[in-house]
XYZ file of C-alpha atoms in Angstrom:
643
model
C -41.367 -51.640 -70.820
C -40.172 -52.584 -74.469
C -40.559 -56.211 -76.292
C -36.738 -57.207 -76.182
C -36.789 -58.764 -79.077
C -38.079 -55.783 -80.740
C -36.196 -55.281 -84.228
C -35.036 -51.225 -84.054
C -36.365 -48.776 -86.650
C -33.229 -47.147 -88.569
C -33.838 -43.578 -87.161
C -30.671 -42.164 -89.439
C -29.934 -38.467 -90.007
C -31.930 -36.635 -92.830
C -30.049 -36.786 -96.087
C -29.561 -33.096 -97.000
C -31.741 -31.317 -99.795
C -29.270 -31.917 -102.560
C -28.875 -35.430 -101.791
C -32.962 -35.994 -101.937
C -33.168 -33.558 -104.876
C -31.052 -35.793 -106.622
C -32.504 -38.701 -105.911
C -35.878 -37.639 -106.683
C -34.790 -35.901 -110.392
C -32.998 -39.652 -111.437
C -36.185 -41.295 -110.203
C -38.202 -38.987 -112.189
C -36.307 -38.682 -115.457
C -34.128 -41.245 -115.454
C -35.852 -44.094 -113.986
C -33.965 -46.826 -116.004
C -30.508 -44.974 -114.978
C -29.292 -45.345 -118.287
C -25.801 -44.331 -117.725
C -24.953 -46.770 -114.631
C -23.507 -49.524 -116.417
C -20.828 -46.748 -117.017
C -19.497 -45.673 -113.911
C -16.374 -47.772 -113.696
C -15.632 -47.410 -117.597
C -12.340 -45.836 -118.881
C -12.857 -42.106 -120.049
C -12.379 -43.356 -123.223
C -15.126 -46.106 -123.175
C -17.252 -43.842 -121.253
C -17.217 -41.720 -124.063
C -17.937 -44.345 -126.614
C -21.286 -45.621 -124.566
C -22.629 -42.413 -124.233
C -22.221 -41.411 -128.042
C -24.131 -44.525 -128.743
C -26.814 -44.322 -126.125
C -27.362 -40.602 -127.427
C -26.965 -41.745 -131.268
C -27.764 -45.551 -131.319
C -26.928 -46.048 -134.564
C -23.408 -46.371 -133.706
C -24.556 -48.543 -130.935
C -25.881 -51.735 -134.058
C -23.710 -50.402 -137.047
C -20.641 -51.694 -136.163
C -22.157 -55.280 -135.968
C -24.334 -55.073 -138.880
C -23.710 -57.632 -141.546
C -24.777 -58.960 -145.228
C -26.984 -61.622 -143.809
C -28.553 -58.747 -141.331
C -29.259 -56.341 -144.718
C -31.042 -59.070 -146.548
C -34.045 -59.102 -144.211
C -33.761 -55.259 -144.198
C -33.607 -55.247 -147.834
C -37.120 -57.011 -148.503
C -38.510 -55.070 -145.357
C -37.713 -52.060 -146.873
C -38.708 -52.766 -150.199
C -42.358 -53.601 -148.784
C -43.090 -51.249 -146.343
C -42.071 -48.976 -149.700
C -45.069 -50.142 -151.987
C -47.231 -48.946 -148.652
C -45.673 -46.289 -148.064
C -46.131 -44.839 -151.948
C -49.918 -44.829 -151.509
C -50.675 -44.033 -148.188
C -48.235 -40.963 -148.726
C -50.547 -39.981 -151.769
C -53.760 -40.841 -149.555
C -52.732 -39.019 -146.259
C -51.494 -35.981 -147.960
C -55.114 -35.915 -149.921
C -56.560 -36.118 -146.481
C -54.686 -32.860 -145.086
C -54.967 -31.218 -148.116
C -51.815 -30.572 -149.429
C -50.445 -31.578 -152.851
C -49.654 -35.405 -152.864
C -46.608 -34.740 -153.654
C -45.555 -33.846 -149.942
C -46.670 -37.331 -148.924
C -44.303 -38.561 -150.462
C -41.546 -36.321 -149.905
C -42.552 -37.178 -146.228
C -41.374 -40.519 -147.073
C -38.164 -39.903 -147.882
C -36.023 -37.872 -145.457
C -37.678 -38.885 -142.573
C -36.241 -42.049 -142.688
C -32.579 -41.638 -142.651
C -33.329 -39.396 -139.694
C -35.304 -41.980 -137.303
C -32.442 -44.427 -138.447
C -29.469 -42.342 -136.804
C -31.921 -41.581 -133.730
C -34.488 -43.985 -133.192
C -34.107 -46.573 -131.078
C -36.979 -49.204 -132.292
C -35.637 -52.261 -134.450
C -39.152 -52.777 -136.058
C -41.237 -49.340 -136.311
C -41.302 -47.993 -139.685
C -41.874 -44.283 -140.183
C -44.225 -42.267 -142.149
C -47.238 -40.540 -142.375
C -50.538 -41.222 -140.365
C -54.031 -40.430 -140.948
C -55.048 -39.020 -137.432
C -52.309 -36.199 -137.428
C -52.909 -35.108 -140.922
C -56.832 -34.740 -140.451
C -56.191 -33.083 -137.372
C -53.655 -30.686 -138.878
C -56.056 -30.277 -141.794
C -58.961 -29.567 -139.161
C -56.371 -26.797 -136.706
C -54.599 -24.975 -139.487
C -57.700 -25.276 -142.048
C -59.986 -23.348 -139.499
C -57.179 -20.253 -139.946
C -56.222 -20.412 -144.059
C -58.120 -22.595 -146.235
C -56.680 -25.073 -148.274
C -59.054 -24.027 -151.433
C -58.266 -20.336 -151.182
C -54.947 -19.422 -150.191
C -53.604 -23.176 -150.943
C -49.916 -21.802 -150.677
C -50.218 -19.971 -146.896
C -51.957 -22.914 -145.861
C -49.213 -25.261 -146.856
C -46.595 -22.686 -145.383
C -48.330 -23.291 -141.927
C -48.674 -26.820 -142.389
C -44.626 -26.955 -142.548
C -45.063 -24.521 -139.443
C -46.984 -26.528 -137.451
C -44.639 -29.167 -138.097
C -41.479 -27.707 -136.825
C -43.129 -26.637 -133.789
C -44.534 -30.543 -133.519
C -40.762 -30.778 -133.610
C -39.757 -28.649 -131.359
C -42.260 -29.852 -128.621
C -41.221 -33.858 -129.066
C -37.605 -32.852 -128.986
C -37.494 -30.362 -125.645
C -39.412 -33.257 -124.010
C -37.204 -35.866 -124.860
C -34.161 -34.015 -123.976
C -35.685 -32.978 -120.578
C -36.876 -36.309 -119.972
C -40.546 -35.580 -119.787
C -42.045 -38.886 -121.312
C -43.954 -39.433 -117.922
C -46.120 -36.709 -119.989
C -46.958 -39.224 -122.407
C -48.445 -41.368 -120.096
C -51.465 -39.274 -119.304
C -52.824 -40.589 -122.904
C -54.258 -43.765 -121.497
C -54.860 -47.099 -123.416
C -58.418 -46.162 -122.794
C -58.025 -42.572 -124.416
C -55.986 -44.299 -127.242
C -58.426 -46.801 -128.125
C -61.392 -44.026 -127.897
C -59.479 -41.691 -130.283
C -58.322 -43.663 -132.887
C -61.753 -45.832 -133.183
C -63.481 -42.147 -133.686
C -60.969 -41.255 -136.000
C -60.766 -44.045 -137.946
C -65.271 -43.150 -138.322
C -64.839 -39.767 -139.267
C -62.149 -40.701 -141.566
C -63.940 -43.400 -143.076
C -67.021 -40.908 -143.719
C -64.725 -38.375 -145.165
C -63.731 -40.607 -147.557
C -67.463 -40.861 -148.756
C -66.446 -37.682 -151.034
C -63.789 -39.792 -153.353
C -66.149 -42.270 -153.138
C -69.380 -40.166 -155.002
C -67.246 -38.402 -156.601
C -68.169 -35.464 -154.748
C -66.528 -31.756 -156.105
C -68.310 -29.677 -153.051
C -67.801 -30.659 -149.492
C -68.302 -29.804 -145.641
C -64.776 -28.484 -144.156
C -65.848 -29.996 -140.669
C -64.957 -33.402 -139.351
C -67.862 -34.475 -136.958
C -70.183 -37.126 -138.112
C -73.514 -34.670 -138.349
C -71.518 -32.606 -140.639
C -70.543 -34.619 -143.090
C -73.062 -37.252 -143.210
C -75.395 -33.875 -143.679
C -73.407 -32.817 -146.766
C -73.196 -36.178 -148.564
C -76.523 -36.135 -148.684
C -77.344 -32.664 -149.536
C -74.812 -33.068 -152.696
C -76.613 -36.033 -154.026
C -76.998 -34.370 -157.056
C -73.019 -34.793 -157.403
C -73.028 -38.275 -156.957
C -71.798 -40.556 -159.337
C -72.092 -43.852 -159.716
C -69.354 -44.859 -162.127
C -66.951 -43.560 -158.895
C -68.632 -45.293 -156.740
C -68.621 -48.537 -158.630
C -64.709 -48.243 -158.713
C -64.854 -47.576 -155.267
C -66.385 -50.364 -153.790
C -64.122 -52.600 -155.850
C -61.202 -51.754 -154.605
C -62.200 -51.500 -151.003
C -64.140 -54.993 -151.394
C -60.361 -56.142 -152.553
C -58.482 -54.186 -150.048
C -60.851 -56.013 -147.056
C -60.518 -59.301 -148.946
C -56.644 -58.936 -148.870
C -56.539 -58.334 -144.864
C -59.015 -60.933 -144.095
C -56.290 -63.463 -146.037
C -54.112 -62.226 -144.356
C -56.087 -62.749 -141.196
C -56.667 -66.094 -141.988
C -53.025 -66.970 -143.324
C -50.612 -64.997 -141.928
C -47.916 -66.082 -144.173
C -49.496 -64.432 -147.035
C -49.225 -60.822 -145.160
C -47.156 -59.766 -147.883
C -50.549 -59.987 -150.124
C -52.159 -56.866 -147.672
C -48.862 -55.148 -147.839
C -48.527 -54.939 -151.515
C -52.716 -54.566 -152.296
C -52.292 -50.535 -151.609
C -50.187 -50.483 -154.388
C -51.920 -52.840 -156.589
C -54.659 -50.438 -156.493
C -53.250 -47.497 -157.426
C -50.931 -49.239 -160.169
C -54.680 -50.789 -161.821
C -56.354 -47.655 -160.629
C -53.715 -45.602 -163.092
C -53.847 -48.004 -165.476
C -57.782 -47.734 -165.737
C -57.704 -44.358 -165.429
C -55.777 -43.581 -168.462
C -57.559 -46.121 -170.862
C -60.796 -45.866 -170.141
C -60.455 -41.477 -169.832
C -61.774 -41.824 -166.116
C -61.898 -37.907 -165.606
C -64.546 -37.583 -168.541
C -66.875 -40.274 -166.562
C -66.769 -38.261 -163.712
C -63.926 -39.639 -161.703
C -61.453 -37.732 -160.799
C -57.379 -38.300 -160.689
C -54.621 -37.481 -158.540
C -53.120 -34.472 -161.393
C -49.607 -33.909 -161.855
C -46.405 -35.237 -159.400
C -43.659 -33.164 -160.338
C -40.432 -35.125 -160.567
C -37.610 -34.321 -158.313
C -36.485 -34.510 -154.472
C -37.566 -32.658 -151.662
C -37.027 -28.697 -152.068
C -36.086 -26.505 -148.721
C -39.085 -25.544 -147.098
C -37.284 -23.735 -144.393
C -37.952 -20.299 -145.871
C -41.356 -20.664 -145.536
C -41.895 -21.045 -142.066
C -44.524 -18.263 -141.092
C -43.922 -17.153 -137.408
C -46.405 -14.213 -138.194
C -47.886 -13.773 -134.640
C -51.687 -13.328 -136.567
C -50.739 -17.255 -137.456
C -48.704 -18.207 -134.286
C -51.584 -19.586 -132.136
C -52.806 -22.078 -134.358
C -50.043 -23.456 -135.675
C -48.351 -23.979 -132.012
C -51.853 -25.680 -131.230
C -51.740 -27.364 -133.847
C -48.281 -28.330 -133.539
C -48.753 -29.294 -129.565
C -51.644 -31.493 -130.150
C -50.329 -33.814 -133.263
C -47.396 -34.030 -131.427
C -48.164 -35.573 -128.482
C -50.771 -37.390 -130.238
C -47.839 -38.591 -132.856
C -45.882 -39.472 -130.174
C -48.031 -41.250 -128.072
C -49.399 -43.462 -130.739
C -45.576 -43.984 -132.024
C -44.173 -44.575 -128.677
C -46.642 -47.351 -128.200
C -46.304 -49.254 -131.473
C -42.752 -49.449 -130.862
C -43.093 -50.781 -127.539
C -45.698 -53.426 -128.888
C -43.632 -54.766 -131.291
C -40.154 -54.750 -129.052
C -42.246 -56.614 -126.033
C -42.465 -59.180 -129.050
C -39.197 -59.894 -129.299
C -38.174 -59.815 -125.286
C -36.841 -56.226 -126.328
C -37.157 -52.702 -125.083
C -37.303 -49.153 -126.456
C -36.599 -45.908 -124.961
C -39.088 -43.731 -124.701
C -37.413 -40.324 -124.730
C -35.002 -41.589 -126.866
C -37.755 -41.980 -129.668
C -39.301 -38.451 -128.630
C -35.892 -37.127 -129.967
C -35.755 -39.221 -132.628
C -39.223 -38.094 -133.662
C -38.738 -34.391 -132.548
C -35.871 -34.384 -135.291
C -37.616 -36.427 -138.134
C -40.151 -33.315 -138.058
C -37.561 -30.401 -137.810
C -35.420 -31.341 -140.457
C -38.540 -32.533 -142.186
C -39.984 -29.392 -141.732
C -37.122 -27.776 -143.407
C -37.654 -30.159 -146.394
C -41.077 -30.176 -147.256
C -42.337 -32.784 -145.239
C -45.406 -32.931 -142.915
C -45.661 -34.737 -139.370
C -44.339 -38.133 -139.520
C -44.295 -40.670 -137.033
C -44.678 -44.293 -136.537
C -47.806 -45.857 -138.283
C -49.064 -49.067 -137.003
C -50.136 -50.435 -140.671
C -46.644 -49.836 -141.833
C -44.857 -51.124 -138.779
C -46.596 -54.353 -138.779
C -46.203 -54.952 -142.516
C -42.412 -54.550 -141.529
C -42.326 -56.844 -138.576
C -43.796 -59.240 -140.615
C -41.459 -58.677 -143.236
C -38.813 -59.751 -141.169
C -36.559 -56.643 -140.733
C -33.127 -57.206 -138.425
C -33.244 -53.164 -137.713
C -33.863 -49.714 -138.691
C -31.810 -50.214 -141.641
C -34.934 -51.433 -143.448
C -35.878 -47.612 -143.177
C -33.222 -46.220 -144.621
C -33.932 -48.928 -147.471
C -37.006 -47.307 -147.950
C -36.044 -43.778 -148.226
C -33.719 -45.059 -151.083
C -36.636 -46.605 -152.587
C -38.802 -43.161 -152.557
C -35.702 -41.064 -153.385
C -35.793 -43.375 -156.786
C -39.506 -42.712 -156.727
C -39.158 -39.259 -156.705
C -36.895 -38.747 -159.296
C -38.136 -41.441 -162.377
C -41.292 -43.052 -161.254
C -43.668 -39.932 -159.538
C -45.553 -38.223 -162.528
C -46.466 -42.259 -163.442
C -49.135 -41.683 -160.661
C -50.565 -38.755 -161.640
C -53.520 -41.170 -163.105
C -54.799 -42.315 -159.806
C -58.191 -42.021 -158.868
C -59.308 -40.454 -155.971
C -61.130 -42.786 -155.545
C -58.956 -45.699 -155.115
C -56.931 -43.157 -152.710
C -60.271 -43.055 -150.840
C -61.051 -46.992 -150.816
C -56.906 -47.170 -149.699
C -57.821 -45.196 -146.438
C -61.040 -46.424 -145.702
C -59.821 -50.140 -145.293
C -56.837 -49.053 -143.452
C -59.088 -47.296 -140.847
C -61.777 -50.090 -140.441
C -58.499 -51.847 -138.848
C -58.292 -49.160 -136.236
C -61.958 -49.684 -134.610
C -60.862 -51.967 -132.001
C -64.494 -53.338 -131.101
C -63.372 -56.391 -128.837
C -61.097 -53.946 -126.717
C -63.992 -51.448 -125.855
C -66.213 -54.582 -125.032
C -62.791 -56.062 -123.007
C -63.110 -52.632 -121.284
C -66.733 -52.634 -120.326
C -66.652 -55.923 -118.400
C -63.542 -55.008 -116.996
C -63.907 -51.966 -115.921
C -66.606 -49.282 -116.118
C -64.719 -45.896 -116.054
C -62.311 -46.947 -118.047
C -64.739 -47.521 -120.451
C -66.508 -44.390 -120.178
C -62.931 -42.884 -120.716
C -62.109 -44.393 -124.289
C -66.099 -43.428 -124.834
C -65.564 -39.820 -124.547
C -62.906 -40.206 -126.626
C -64.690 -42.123 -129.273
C -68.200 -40.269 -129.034
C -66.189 -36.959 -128.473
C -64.050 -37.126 -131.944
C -66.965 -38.513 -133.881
C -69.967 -35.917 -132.900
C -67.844 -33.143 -131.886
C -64.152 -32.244 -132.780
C -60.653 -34.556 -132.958
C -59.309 -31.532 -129.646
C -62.310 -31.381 -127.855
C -62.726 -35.438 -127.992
C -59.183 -35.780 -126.779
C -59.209 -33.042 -123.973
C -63.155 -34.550 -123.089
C -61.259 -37.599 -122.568
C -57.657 -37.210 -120.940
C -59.990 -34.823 -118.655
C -61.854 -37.764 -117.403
C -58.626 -40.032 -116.865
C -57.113 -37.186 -114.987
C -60.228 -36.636 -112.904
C -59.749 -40.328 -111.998
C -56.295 -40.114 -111.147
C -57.613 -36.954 -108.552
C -60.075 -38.966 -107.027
C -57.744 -42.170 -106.602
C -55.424 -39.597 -104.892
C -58.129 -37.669 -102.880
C -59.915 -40.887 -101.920
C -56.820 -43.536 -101.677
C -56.916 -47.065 -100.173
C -57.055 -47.730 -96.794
C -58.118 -51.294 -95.270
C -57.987 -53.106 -91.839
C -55.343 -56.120 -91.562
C -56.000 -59.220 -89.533
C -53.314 -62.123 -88.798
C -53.456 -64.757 -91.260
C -53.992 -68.454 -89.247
C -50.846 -69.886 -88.383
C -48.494 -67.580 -89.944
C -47.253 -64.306 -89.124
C -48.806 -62.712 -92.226
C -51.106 -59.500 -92.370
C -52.971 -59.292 -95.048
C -56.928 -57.677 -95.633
C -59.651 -58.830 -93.180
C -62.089 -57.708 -95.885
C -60.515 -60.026 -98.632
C -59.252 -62.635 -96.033
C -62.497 -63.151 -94.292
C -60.075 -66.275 -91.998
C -58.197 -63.887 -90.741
C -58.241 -63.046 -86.868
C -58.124 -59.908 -85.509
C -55.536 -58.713 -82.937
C -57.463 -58.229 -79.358
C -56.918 -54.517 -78.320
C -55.385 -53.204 -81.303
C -56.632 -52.054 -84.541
C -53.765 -52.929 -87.675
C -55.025 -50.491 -90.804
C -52.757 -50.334 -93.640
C -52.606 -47.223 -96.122
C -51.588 -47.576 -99.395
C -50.875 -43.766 -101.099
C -48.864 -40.801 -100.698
C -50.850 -38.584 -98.185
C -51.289 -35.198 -99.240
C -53.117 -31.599 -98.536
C -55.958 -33.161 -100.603
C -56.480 -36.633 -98.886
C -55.069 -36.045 -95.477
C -59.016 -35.082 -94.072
C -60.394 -38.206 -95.940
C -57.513 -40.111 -94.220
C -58.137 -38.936 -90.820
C -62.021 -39.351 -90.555
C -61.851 -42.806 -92.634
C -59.335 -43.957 -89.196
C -61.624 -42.683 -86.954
C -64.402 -44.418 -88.888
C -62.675 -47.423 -88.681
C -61.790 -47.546 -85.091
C -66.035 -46.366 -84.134
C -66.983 -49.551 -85.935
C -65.036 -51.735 -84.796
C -65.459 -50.579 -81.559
C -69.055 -50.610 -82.407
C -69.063 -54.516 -83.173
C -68.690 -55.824 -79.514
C -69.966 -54.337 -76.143
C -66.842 -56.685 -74.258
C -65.237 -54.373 -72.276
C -61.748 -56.610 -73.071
C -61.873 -55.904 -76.391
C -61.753 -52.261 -76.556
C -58.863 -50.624 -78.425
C -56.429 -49.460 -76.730
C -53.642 -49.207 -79.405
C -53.914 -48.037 -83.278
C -51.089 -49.267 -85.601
C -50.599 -47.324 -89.009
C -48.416 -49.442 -91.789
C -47.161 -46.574 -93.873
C -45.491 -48.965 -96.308
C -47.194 -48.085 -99.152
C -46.954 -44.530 -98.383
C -44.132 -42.752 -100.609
C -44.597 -39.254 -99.281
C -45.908 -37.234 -96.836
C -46.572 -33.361 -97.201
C -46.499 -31.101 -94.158
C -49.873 -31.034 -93.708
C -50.114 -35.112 -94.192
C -48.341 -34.890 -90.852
C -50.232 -31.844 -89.114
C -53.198 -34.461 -89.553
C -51.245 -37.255 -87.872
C -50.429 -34.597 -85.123
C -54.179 -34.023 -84.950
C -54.999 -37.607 -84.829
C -52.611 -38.170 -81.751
C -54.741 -35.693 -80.228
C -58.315 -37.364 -81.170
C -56.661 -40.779 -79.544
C -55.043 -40.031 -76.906
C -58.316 -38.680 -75.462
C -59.762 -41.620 -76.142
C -57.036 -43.644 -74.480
C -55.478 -44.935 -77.723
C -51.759 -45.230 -78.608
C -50.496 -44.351 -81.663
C -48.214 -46.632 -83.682
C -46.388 -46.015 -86.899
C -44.990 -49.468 -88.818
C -42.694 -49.190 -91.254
C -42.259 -45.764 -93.040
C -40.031 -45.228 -96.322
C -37.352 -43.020 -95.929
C -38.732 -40.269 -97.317
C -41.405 -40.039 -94.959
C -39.687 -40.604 -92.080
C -37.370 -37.768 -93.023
C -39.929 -35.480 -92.777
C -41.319 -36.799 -89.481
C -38.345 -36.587 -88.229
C -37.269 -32.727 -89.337
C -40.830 -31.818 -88.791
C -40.279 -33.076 -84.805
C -43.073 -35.797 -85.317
C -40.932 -38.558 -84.381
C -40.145 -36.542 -80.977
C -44.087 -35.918 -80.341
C -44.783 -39.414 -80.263
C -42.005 -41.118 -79.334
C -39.394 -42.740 -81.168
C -40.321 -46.297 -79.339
C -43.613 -45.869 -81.364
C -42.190 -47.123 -84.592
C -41.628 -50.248 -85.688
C -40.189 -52.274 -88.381
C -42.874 -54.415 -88.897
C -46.681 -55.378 -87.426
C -45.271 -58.366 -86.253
C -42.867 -56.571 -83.644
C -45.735 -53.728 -82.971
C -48.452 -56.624 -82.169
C -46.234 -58.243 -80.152
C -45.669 -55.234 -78.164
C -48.681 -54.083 -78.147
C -49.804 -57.659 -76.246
C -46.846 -57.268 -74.060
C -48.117 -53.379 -72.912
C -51.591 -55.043 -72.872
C -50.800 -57.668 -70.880
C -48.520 -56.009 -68.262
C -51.153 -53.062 -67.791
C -53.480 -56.163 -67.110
C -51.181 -57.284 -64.585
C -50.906 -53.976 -62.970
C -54.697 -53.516 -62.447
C -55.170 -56.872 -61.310
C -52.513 -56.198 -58.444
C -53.974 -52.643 -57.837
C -57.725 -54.476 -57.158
C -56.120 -57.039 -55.515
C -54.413 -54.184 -53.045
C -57.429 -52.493 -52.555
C -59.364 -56.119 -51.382
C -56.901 -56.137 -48.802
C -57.191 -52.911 -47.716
């Protein structure tokens, strides 16, 4: 006999496939349903909101206003005088003429200001990516001795980088993104930023001969096998203008007011550094200068795409790996900055964004661009309104280009060098690993393979080392997932974790065990012998008679799917208990998992009064069985006494 007051379980008809299909694809891609606040919308408006949610710079254009552009304008201005030498620094560092840095600079820009959907990130080139395309396309065509095939797969591997961002923004794949954990992150740019920083030791000697690797052995080993290259008038200069450069962010550290001094030091140096360079004759001291910067704006690249299949693998690698790398790192500087100001960025919408800035900038002579954390902060700071201050600075390069470029031909490579190497001292984020030891262990270990990986190994093998650990976590938190044993909170009618809630009573012939995953093929075993397990001890821990268990309740509320073998191992469970004389229970299952139940007959096997809509109503049924099965043997013994 039922508990009257028993609260029915909604037992409704299966939706059909399409309907679940559906409603699985918008939970997957579209979780933030962008297009809902359009459904009752005229055509017309309809129309109007999804131009702008596809192109958002219709969405702030029509508002924009003088008093907006004058925060834009000195934003833009700033983030310019970085942008001019880290162009020049990062192109050195793939080796490419530094002339493509800054042609990277400039239509890039305009492109992430139609498309992007960040207020604050400023775009450009980053160090990472162009060592790492340096490192993947230099290991097929080297940059000393075919210089103009190596640059023609460079452009390659950045229309493919394109390609990749823009397919997975359009198919809403961004969930791919988040496989690159903050741990990974944190791992791969502090090794970077080492190898980097070593690198850098060759415009720092003055070196003419170097290693073409990019782990720490290797080019620690061939400093110091060219010491008879050193020079110390280069690395005099050197340690000047880093000593400044560190000087300048620890002001700015200290005061941030005066961030505007870090901003504009970059270009300080290589303005004195050009300056020194042509009037003290640097080059016949031994240190060496930039060369010539032609003057002009970008010229089509799009010609010299090589899709020769002998070249195909590496620059798709090559292309794949920056890519999600570039994205990843600008997806989550945007997002930093936006949580800021109580605003949000879309994701996919920035994949696009980016996937665009690198196929048109492939066409154009530019390299992979993204958004750089250095130059993104300096604009924040600066104040900029939106991504106007972008298209402020690809004004400012475009008059770079054509009247100010071969002024720079002077700089030293060294002061490119010292430019670099303070920018990636920023990047080893010491406190965070040591936040993630005492926090937690693996996650630690994770942003270590990362780190340890890119230093002593290779920028691919660190990352894959890495994002293989994070995933093998994931598989055991799926394999293994959460299961623990509720008892009644005192006075309430709250369930919570007898384990963490050592108060909390257990309920006398039933066992209450919560599960707290998806149940799949490859955790439905664990799940089955960790309830038997649970229901041995506990009926392990007295020898009363009274308090053996006679029903097992299952809250499936965390559960968010079932597979069919999840529910071949509840079928096999029945089995185990009710040879043991235990009744089943289920409590509360999502719709999607009672669904299946129900179409795979489950629901019929056991009963449909065996589910309940919460562990209150199954306890207090589960007292009312026990007690009237009490009842019944007491008036059965009491039968027989008389007999």
């Amino acid at each position: 006999m039922a508990n009257p007051s028993r609260q029915a379980v909604n037992f409704a008809a299966p939706r059909g496939f399409a309907t679940a299909f559906k409603a699985d694809c918008k939970e997957t891609f579209f979780p933030d349903d962008p297009f809902h606040e359009m459904k009752h919308e005229k055509p017309l408006n309809k129309l109007k909101k999804t131009i702008q949610y596809f192109i958002p710079l219709f969405e702030w254009l029509p508002n924009y206003n003088l008093r907006l552009f004058r925060y834009d304008l000195l934003a833009g201005i700033t983030i310019t005088s970085l942008a001019i030498p880290q162009g020049i620094s990062y192109a050195k560092l793939a080796n490419i003429p530094p002339i493509y840095g800054l042609y990277s600079s400039f239509i890039p820009p305009f492109v992430y200001a139609i498309f992007g959907s960040s207020k604050h990130l400023a775009v450009g080139t980053v160090a990472a990516c162009s060592l790492l395309l340096s490192e993947t396309v230099g290991a097929k065509a080297s940059p000393q001795d075919d210089p103009t095939l190596y640059l023609h797969l460079i452009f390659t591997a950045t229309f493919f980088t394109g390609i990749f961002q823009t397919a997975l923004g359009f198919l809403r794949l961004g969930i791919l993104v988040d496989f690159l954990s903050h741990s990974t992150i944190t791992g791969f740019m502090g090794g970077t930023a080492i190898i980097i920083c070593l690198q850098q030791l060759k415009g720092i000697f003055g070196l003419v001969h170097f290693t073409t690797h990019t782990d720490v052995v290797s080019v620690l080993g061939a400093v110091f096998r060219r010491r008879n290259e050193w020079r110390w008038e280069s690395a005099v200069v050197g340690i000047i203008f880093l000593a400044f450069l560190q000087f300048t962010r620890y002001l700015r550290q200290k005061r941030p007011k005066l961030f505007w001094v870090s901003a504009i030091a970059p270009m300080v140096v290589v303005v004195v550094g050009c300056l020194f360079a042509f009037f003290a004759h640097a080059e016949k001291h031994g240190i060496q200068i930039v060369g010539e910067l032609k003057k002009g704006l970008n010229p089509p690249s799009i010609q010299y795409l090589n899709f020769d299949p002998q070249y195909l693998p590496v620059t798709v690698r090559a292309g794949l790996i920056t890519g999600l790398i570039a994205m990843a790192e600008g997806i989550a500087i945007g997002r930093s900055f936006a949580i800021m100001k109580s605003e949000q960025t879309d994701g996919n919408k920035e994949m696009i964004a980016f996937g665009f800035m690198n196929i048109i900038g492939s066409f154009t002579s530019c390299y992979l661009t993204t958004g750089p954390f250095s130059k993104t902060a300096v604009n924040f700071n600066a104040g900029c309104r939106t991504a106007m201050s972008n298209v402020v600075m690809g004004f400012c390069m475009m008059l770079t280009l054509l009247f100010l470029a071969p002024l720079f031909r002077y700089t030293p490579l060294v002061a490119l060098s010292a430019i670099i190497m303070s920018a990636m001292l920023g990047l080893i984020n010491y406190d965070e690993m040591i936040h993630l030891f005492k926090v937690d262990k693996f996650d630690f270990v994770i942003c270590m393979a990362a780190f340890l990986g890119v230093s002593f190994i290779s920028m691919d093998v660190g990352l894959m080392l890495s994002v293989g650990l994070a995933l093998l976590r994931a598989l055991l938190y799926v394999a293994r997932p959460a299961a623990c044993k509720l008892g009644k909170i005192p006075n309430s009618s709250l369930y919570r974790d007898a384990e963490q809630y050592p108060g909390s009573t257990p309920i006398q012939g039933a066992l209450v065990l919560q599960l707290g995953s998806p149940i799949y093929f490859a955790n439905s075993t664990y799940i089955r012998e960790r309830v038997l397990r649970y229901i041995k001890e506990e009926q392990g821990v007295s020898d009363s008679k009274t308090d053996i268990i006679e029903h097992l309740l299952l809250d499936l509320s965390g559960v968010s799917s079932i597979d069919m073998t999840g529910i071949e191992t509840f079928l096999e469970l029945r089995r185990i208990l009710d040879s043991k004389g235990i009744k089943l229970s289920i409590v509360n299952p999502r719709i999607e998992v009672l669904e299946k139940m129900t179409l795979a007959k489950f629901t019929d096997a056991i009963g449909k009064e065996s589910f309940y809509l919460s562990i209150e109503d199954a306890v207090q049924n589960c007292r009312f069985s026990l007690h009237s099965s009490k009842t019944t043997m007491e008036e059965s013994l009491n039968d027989q006494n008389v007999v």
